[in-house]
Amino acid sequence: MKACVLESVGNLVYKEIPAPTPAKGEVLLRIKACGICSSDYARVLKTGTYHFPTIPGHEFAGKIEMIGDGVDPVLIGKSAVIFPLLPCEKCTSCQRKQWAQCKNYNYFGSRCDGAFAEYLSVPVWNVLVYDDVIPYCVAALTEPAAVAWHAVRMAQVTRKDIVCISGSGTIAILCGLWAINQGAKKVYLTCRSKKKKIYIEQFNELQAIVIDDSFHDTLLSKTNGEGADVVIECVGSALSLETAIRSLRSEGRIILLGNPEGDITLEKNIYWKILRGEYSIQGVWNSIYKAERCDWNDVLVHMKSMYPILEKLITHKFELAECQNAFQTMTDSSIFSVKGMFINE
Ligand SMILES: [Zn+2]
Ligand SMILES: [Zn+2]
């Protein structure tokens, strides 16, 4: 099969490698679509994976073509998305089904081979089959959509809430859509350009405010001079965190979702605001899968009706053979992009 193999930092090579065969309890997935995550930019271009060579790619959907021993044959031919985390099933977190907290997990696309390839063999536990009406490229958004869904659930958004989302990337827009889905009164995303604002405002009732000198005045004017009830920070920079804190009303809630790009420091007066405003700060990580609830199932249910709007997130589609160009394009700040995706027809 063909795959994009990360052989060293910055060296993603499209090449022929042996296709996997499904072991006992596994299915062989023909990968139809795999998203390029912003964490893949760093993985491929800056930090590398846990070892080389590795096939990146953890946001994917495909068709089950073959099964290993002990797997129900009814799965053959079904469309499926894959939870990319492989828990140890032994640690105390796993015993509580808190898979994302597992102390010794494996992960498709970073710790072991992922889905920038034509095929991947995966344990049947990680498989969720879904309704064929959802196109593969949208189904491949289930992972980031589940992360965003988890964040919005943790924020406990209600009909009374004005939600501000610091950021305007894929996860930020998904958080905005889920906040509206949960009944938020208004949802504002922050963005850096008029072009991005126009792009964001084509998604249902999402509104965007360009970050400029008058940003905080604009936000206050839209929130009765109070600030937002809930802020979800999706960038992971000091500036974004500061924007988030300054955007919040007294006794508001901040959800921290963005992966930190480096050390994050706060000015003293911003820190004071957390204390004086009695803010609640909640970190969120990954998503809940097959436990007391399943963010992945919730997302797939909503996707069935929302796939046309979700498809607008995908600004770029690439073939695996174009992997070098794909990473160049997606990280070129002069090119407007949101979500890039590898497609195997
Ligand atoms: Zn991701
Ligand atoms: Zn574990």
CSV table of C-alpha atoms and ligand atoms in Angstrom, one decimal:
chain,number,residue,atom,x,y,z
A,1,MET,CA,0.0,0.0,0.0
A,2,LYS,CA,1.0,3.6,-0.3
A,3,ALA,CA,1.6,5.7,2.9
A,4,CYS,CA,3.2,8.9,4.0
A,5,VAL,CA,6.0,7.9,6.4
A,6,LEU,CA,7.7,10.4,8.7
A,7,GLU,CA,11.3,9.3,8.6
A,8,SER,CA,12.8,12.3,10.4
A,9,VAL,CA,11.6,15.8,11.4
A,10,GLY,CA,10.5,17.5,8.3
A,11,ASN,CA,10.9,14.4,6.1
A,12,LEU,CA,7.5,13.0,5.3
A,13,VAL,CA,8.0,10.5,2.5
A,14,TYR,CA,5.2,9.0,0.2
A,15,LYS,CA,6.2,5.4,-0.4
A,16,GLU,CA,5.1,1.8,-0.9
A,17,ILE,CA,5.1,-0.3,2.3
A,18,PRO,CA,3.5,-3.7,3.2
A,19,ALA,CA,-0.2,-3.4,3.9
A,20,PRO,CA,-1.2,-4.6,7.4
A,21,THR,CA,-3.4,-7.7,8.0
A,22,PRO,CA,-6.0,-7.6,10.8
A,23,ALA,CA,-4.9,-9.6,13.9
A,24,LYS,CA,-7.4,-11.3,16.2
A,25,GLY,CA,-9.9,-8.8,17.4
A,26,GLU,CA,-9.0,-6.3,14.7
A,27,VAL,CA,-10.5,-4.9,11.5
A,28,LEU,CA,-8.7,-3.7,8.4
A,29,LEU,CA,-9.9,-0.2,7.5
A,30,ARG,CA,-9.5,1.2,4.0
A,31,ILE,CA,-8.8,4.8,4.9
A,32,LYS,CA,-11.0,7.1,2.9
A,33,ALA,CA,-10.2,10.4,4.6
A,34,CYS,CA,-7.8,11.6,7.2
A,35,GLY,CA,-7.6,15.1,8.6
A,36,ILE,CA,-4.4,17.1,9.0
A,37,CYS,CA,-4.5,18.3,12.6
A,38,SER,CA,-2.6,21.4,13.7
A,39,SER,CA,-0.8,19.1,16.1
A,40,ASP,CA,0.5,17.3,13.0
A,41,TYR,CA,2.1,20.5,11.7
A,42,ALA,CA,4.4,20.5,14.8
A,43,ARG,CA,4.8,16.7,14.7
A,44,VAL,CA,5.9,16.6,11.1
A,45,LEU,CA,7.8,19.8,10.8
A,46,LYS,CA,9.2,20.6,14.3
A,47,THR,CA,9.1,18.0,17.1
A,48,GLY,CA,8.8,14.6,15.4
A,49,THR,CA,6.8,11.6,16.6
A,50,TYR,CA,7.8,9.3,19.5
A,51,HIS,CA,10.0,7.3,17.2
A,52,PHE,CA,10.9,7.1,13.5
A,53,PRO,CA,9.7,6.0,11.1
A,54,THR,CA,6.0,6.7,12.0
A,55,ILE,CA,2.9,7.2,9.8
A,56,PRO,CA,1.1,10.2,11.2
A,57,GLY,CA,-2.7,10.8,11.1
A,58,HIS,CA,-5.2,10.3,13.9
A,59,GLU,CA,-8.4,11.9,12.5
A,60,PHE,CA,-9.8,9.4,10.1
A,61,ALA,CA,-12.8,7.5,8.6
A,62,GLY,CA,-13.0,4.7,6.2
A,63,LYS,CA,-14.6,1.4,5.1
A,64,ILE,CA,-14.0,-1.9,6.9
A,65,GLU,CA,-12.7,-4.3,4.3
A,66,MET,CA,-11.5,-7.3,6.3
A,67,ILE,CA,-11.8,-8.7,9.8
A,68,GLY,CA,-9.5,-10.7,12.1
A,69,ASP,CA,-10.5,-13.8,14.2
A,70,GLY,CA,-13.3,-13.2,16.6
A,71,VAL,CA,-14.8,-10.2,14.9
A,72,ASP,CA,-18.4,-10.1,13.8
A,73,PRO,CA,-18.5,-10.4,9.9
A,74,VAL,CA,-21.5,-8.0,9.8
A,75,LEU,CA,-18.9,-5.2,10.1
A,76,ILE,CA,-17.4,-5.9,6.6
A,77,GLY,CA,-18.4,-3.1,4.2
A,78,LYS,CA,-19.4,-0.7,7.0
A,79,SER,CA,-18.2,2.9,7.2
A,80,ALA,CA,-16.4,3.6,10.4
A,81,VAL,CA,-14.6,6.2,12.4
A,82,ILE,CA,-11.8,5.3,14.8
A,83,PHE,CA,-11.1,6.5,18.4
A,84,PRO,CA,-7.3,7.0,18.0
A,85,LEU,CA,-6.3,6.2,21.6
A,86,LEU,CA,-5.3,2.7,22.6
A,87,PRO,CA,-5.7,2.4,26.3
A,88,CYS,CA,-3.6,0.0,28.4
A,89,GLU,CA,-6.9,-1.3,30.0
A,90,LYS,CA,-4.9,-2.0,33.3
A,91,CYS,CA,-4.2,1.3,35.1
A,92,THR,CA,-6.6,2.8,37.6
A,93,SER,CA,-7.9,5.4,35.0
A,94,CYS,CA,-8.7,2.6,32.6
A,95,GLN,CA,-10.5,0.7,35.3
A,96,ARG,CA,-12.7,3.8,35.6
A,97,LYS,CA,-13.1,4.0,31.8
A,98,GLN,CA,-11.3,7.3,31.8
A,99,TRP,CA,-9.3,6.3,28.7
A,100,ALA,CA,-8.0,9.8,28.0
A,101,GLN,CA,-6.3,9.7,31.4
A,102,CYS,CA,-4.6,6.3,30.8
A,103,LYS,CA,-1.1,6.3,32.2
A,104,ASN,CA,0.3,4.0,29.5
A,105,TYR,CA,-1.6,4.5,26.3
A,106,ASN,CA,-0.7,4.1,22.6
A,107,TYR,CA,-2.0,6.5,20.0
A,108,PHE,CA,-2.5,6.2,16.2
A,109,GLY,CA,-0.5,8.7,14.3
A,110,SER,CA,2.0,9.7,17.0
A,111,ARG,CA,3.0,6.7,19.2
A,112,CYS,CA,2.2,4.1,16.6
A,113,ASP,CA,1.4,4.2,12.9
A,114,GLY,CA,-1.7,6.2,11.9
A,115,ALA,CA,-3.8,6.9,8.9
A,116,PHE,CA,-1.8,8.9,6.3
A,117,ALA,CA,-2.0,5.7,4.5
A,118,GLU,CA,-4.3,3.5,2.4
A,119,TYR,CA,-5.0,1.0,5.1
A,120,LEU,CA,-4.8,0.6,8.9
A,121,SER,CA,-5.6,-2.3,11.1
A,122,VAL,CA,-7.4,-1.3,14.3
A,123,PRO,CA,-8.9,-3.1,17.4
A,124,VAL,CA,-12.7,-3.5,17.0
A,125,TRP,CA,-13.1,-1.7,20.4
A,126,ASN,CA,-11.8,1.6,18.7
A,127,VAL,CA,-14.4,1.2,15.8
A,128,LEU,CA,-17.7,3.2,15.6
A,129,VAL,CA,-19.7,2.4,12.6
A,130,TYR,CA,-22.0,5.2,11.3
A,131,ASP,CA,-24.7,6.1,8.8
A,132,ASP,CA,-23.4,6.2,5.2
A,133,VAL,CA,-25.2,9.5,4.6
A,134,ILE,CA,-22.2,11.3,6.2
A,135,PRO,CA,-19.4,11.8,3.6
A,136,TYR,CA,-16.1,10.3,4.6
A,137,CYS,CA,-14.4,13.7,4.7
A,138,VAL,CA,-16.9,15.0,7.3
A,139,ALA,CA,-16.8,11.7,9.3
A,140,ALA,CA,-13.0,12.2,9.5
A,141,LEU,CA,-13.8,15.4,11.5
A,142,THR,CA,-15.3,13.3,14.3
A,143,GLU,CA,-12.2,13.4,16.5
A,144,PRO,CA,-11.8,17.2,16.6
A,145,ALA,CA,-15.6,17.5,16.8
A,146,ALA,CA,-15.7,15.2,19.8
A,147,VAL,CA,-12.9,17.2,21.5
A,148,ALA,CA,-14.9,20.4,20.9
A,149,TRP,CA,-18.1,18.7,22.1
A,150,HIS,CA,-16.4,17.5,25.3
A,151,ALA,CA,-15.2,21.1,25.9
A,152,VAL,CA,-18.7,22.6,25.4
A,153,ARG,CA,-20.2,19.9,27.6
A,154,MET,CA,-17.7,20.7,30.4
A,155,ALA,CA,-18.6,24.4,30.0
A,156,GLN,CA,-22.2,23.5,30.8
A,157,VAL,CA,-23.5,26.0,28.3
A,158,THR,CA,-27.1,27.0,28.8
A,159,ARG,CA,-29.7,29.1,27.0
A,160,LYS,CA,-28.8,32.1,29.2
A,161,ASP,CA,-25.1,32.1,28.2
A,162,ILE,CA,-23.2,34.4,25.9
A,163,VAL,CA,-20.2,32.4,24.8
A,164,CYS,CA,-16.9,33.8,23.6
A,165,ILE,CA,-14.4,31.6,21.8
A,166,SER,CA,-10.8,32.7,21.7
A,167,GLY,CA,-9.6,31.4,18.3
A,168,SER,CA,-10.9,30.7,14.9
A,169,GLY,CA,-9.5,27.4,13.8
A,170,THR,CA,-11.3,24.1,13.2
A,171,ILE,CA,-11.7,23.3,16.9
A,172,ALA,CA,-12.8,26.9,17.7
A,173,ILE,CA,-15.5,26.8,15.0
A,174,LEU,CA,-16.6,23.4,16.1
A,175,CYS,CA,-16.9,24.6,19.7
A,176,GLY,CA,-19.0,27.5,18.4
A,177,LEU,CA,-21.3,25.2,16.5
A,178,TRP,CA,-21.8,22.9,19.5
A,179,ALA,CA,-22.4,25.9,21.8
A,180,ILE,CA,-25.2,27.0,19.5
A,181,ASN,CA,-26.4,23.4,19.4
A,182,GLN,CA,-26.6,23.5,23.2
A,183,GLY,CA,-28.7,26.6,23.1
A,184,ALA,CA,-26.2,29.4,23.8
A,185,LYS,CA,-27.8,32.8,23.5
A,186,LYS,CA,-25.0,34.2,21.3
A,187,VAL,CA,-21.6,32.9,20.3
A,188,TYR,CA,-18.7,35.1,19.3
A,189,LEU,CA,-15.3,33.9,18.0
A,190,THR,CA,-12.2,36.0,17.9
A,191,CYS,CA,-10.3,36.3,14.6
A,192,ARG,CA,-7.5,38.2,13.0
A,193,SER,CA,-8.9,39.3,9.7
A,194,LYS,CA,-12.0,40.6,8.0
A,195,LYS,CA,-11.7,37.6,5.6
A,196,LYS,CA,-11.8,35.1,8.5
A,197,LYS,CA,-14.8,37.0,10.0
A,198,ILE,CA,-16.8,36.6,6.8
A,199,TYR,CA,-15.8,32.9,6.6
A,200,ILE,CA,-16.9,32.2,10.2
A,201,GLU,CA,-20.2,34.0,9.8
A,202,GLN,CA,-21.3,31.5,7.1
A,203,PHE,CA,-21.6,28.9,9.9
A,204,ASN,CA,-25.1,29.0,11.3
A,205,GLU,CA,-25.5,31.8,13.8
A,206,LEU,CA,-21.8,32.2,14.6
A,207,GLN,CA,-20.5,35.7,14.8
A,208,ALA,CA,-16.9,36.9,14.8
A,209,ILE,CA,-15.1,39.9,16.2
A,210,VAL,CA,-11.8,40.9,14.7
A,211,ILE,CA,-9.1,41.3,17.4
A,212,ASP,CA,-8.0,45.0,17.1
A,213,ASP,CA,-7.7,47.9,19.5
A,214,SER,CA,-11.5,48.1,20.0
A,215,PHE,CA,-12.0,44.4,20.5
A,216,HIS,CA,-12.9,44.5,24.2
A,217,ASP,CA,-15.2,47.6,23.7
A,218,THR,CA,-17.0,45.7,20.9
A,219,LEU,CA,-17.4,42.6,23.1
A,220,LEU,CA,-18.7,44.7,26.0
A,221,SER,CA,-21.2,46.5,23.8
A,222,LYS,CA,-22.5,43.1,22.8
A,223,THR,CA,-22.8,41.8,26.4
A,224,ASN,CA,-24.5,44.6,28.2
A,225,GLY,CA,-21.1,45.9,29.4
A,226,GLU,CA,-20.6,42.7,31.4
A,227,GLY,CA,-18.5,40.4,29.3
A,228,ALA,CA,-19.2,36.8,28.2
A,229,ASP,CA,-20.6,34.2,30.6
A,230,VAL,CA,-18.3,31.5,29.2
A,231,VAL,CA,-15.0,31.8,27.4
A,232,ILE,CA,-13.4,28.8,25.6
A,233,GLU,CA,-9.7,29.3,24.9
A,234,CYS,CA,-8.7,27.4,21.8
A,235,VAL,CA,-5.3,28.8,20.9
A,236,GLY,CA,-2.9,28.1,23.7
A,237,SER,CA,-1.0,31.4,23.6
A,238,ALA,CA,-0.5,34.0,26.4
A,239,LEU,CA,-2.3,36.6,24.2
A,240,SER,CA,-5.3,34.3,23.7
A,241,LEU,CA,-5.5,33.5,27.4
A,242,GLU,CA,-5.3,37.2,28.3
A,243,THR,CA,-8.0,37.9,25.7
A,244,ALA,CA,-10.1,35.1,27.3
A,245,ILE,CA,-9.7,36.5,30.8
A,246,ARG,CA,-10.5,40.0,29.8
A,247,SER,CA,-13.6,38.9,27.9
A,248,LEU,CA,-15.2,37.3,30.9
A,249,ARG,CA,-17.9,38.7,33.2
A,250,SER,CA,-17.7,38.3,37.0
A,251,GLU,CA,-18.2,34.7,38.2
A,252,GLY,CA,-17.8,33.5,34.6
A,253,ARG,CA,-16.3,30.3,33.4
A,254,ILE,CA,-13.1,29.7,31.4
A,255,ILE,CA,-12.5,26.5,29.6
A,256,LEU,CA,-8.8,25.9,28.6
A,257,LEU,CA,-8.6,23.7,25.5
A,258,GLY,CA,-5.8,25.1,23.3
A,259,ASN,CA,-2.5,23.2,23.4
A,260,PRO,CA,0.2,25.6,24.8
A,261,GLU,CA,2.6,26.8,22.2
A,262,GLY,CA,5.2,27.5,24.9
A,263,ASP,CA,5.4,29.0,28.4
A,264,ILE,CA,2.4,31.1,29.2
A,265,THR,CA,2.8,34.1,31.6
A,266,LEU,CA,0.1,36.6,32.7
A,267,GLU,CA,0.4,40.2,33.6
A,268,LYS,CA,-0.4,40.9,37.3
A,269,ASN,CA,-3.5,42.9,36.6
A,270,ILE,CA,-4.9,40.1,34.4
A,271,TYR,CA,-4.2,37.6,37.2
A,272,TRP,CA,-6.0,39.9,39.6
A,273,LYS,CA,-9.0,39.8,37.4
A,274,ILE,CA,-9.3,36.0,37.9
A,275,LEU,CA,-9.3,36.5,41.7
A,276,ARG,CA,-11.6,39.5,41.8
A,277,GLY,CA,-14.0,38.1,39.2
A,278,GLU,CA,-14.1,34.7,41.0
A,279,TYR,CA,-13.6,32.9,37.7
A,280,SER,CA,-13.9,29.2,37.4
A,281,ILE,CA,-11.1,27.7,35.3
A,282,GLN,CA,-11.6,24.3,33.8
A,283,GLY,CA,-9.0,22.4,31.7
A,284,VAL,CA,-10.3,19.9,29.2
A,285,TRP,CA,-8.5,17.1,27.5
A,286,ASN,CA,-9.4,14.8,24.6
A,287,SER,CA,-13.0,13.4,24.7
A,288,ILE,CA,-15.1,10.7,26.4
A,289,TYR,CA,-15.4,7.4,24.6
A,290,LYS,CA,-17.5,4.4,25.5
A,291,ALA,CA,-17.8,5.3,29.2
A,292,GLU,CA,-20.6,7.0,31.2
A,293,ARG,CA,-21.3,8.9,28.0
A,294,CYS,CA,-19.7,8.8,24.5
A,295,ASP,CA,-18.9,12.2,22.9
A,296,TRP,CA,-18.1,10.3,19.7
A,297,ASN,CA,-21.7,8.9,19.5
A,298,ASP,CA,-23.2,12.3,20.3
A,299,VAL,CA,-21.1,13.9,17.5
A,300,LEU,CA,-22.1,11.2,14.9
A,301,VAL,CA,-25.8,11.7,15.8
A,302,HIS,CA,-25.5,15.4,15.1
A,303,MET,CA,-23.3,15.0,12.0
A,304,LYS,CA,-26.2,13.1,10.3
A,305,SER,CA,-28.0,16.4,9.9
A,306,MET,CA,-25.1,18.9,10.2
A,307,TYR,CA,-22.7,17.4,7.6
A,308,PRO,CA,-23.3,20.0,4.9
A,309,ILE,CA,-22.3,22.8,7.2
A,310,LEU,CA,-19.4,20.9,8.7
A,311,GLU,CA,-18.0,20.2,5.3
A,312,LYS,CA,-17.3,23.9,4.9
A,313,LEU,CA,-14.5,23.5,7.4
A,314,ILE,CA,-12.5,21.6,4.9
A,315,THR,CA,-10.7,24.2,2.8
A,316,HIS,CA,-8.1,21.9,1.3
A,317,LYS,CA,-8.1,18.3,0.0
A,318,PHE,CA,-5.0,16.4,-0.9
A,319,GLU,CA,-3.9,13.0,-2.2
A,320,LEU,CA,-1.4,11.1,-0.1
A,321,ALA,CA,1.1,11.6,-2.9
A,322,GLU,CA,0.9,15.4,-2.3
A,323,CYS,CA,1.9,15.2,1.3
A,324,GLN,CA,4.9,17.5,1.1
A,325,ASN,CA,2.8,20.1,-0.7
A,326,ALA,CA,0.0,19.6,1.8
A,327,PHE,CA,2.1,20.6,4.8
A,328,GLN,CA,3.6,23.5,2.9
A,329,THR,CA,0.2,24.8,2.0
A,330,MET,CA,-1.4,24.3,5.3
A,331,THR,CA,1.4,26.1,7.2
A,332,ASP,CA,1.8,29.0,4.7
A,333,SER,CA,0.3,32.0,6.5
A,334,SER,CA,-0.3,33.8,3.1
A,335,ILE,CA,-2.7,31.0,2.1
A,336,PHE,CA,-6.2,31.1,3.6
A,337,SER,CA,-6.8,27.6,5.1
A,338,VAL,CA,-8.8,26.0,7.9
A,339,LYS,CA,-8.9,22.2,7.6
A,340,GLY,CA,-6.7,20.2,5.3
A,341,MET,CA,-7.6,16.6,4.5
A,342,PHE,CA,-6.0,13.6,2.7
A,343,ILE,CA,-8.6,11.8,0.6
A,344,ASN,CA,-8.2,8.3,-0.8
A,345,GLU,CA,-10.7,7.8,-3.6
B,1,ZN,ZN,-6.1,16.2,16.3
B,2,ZN,ZN,-4.6,2.7,31.2
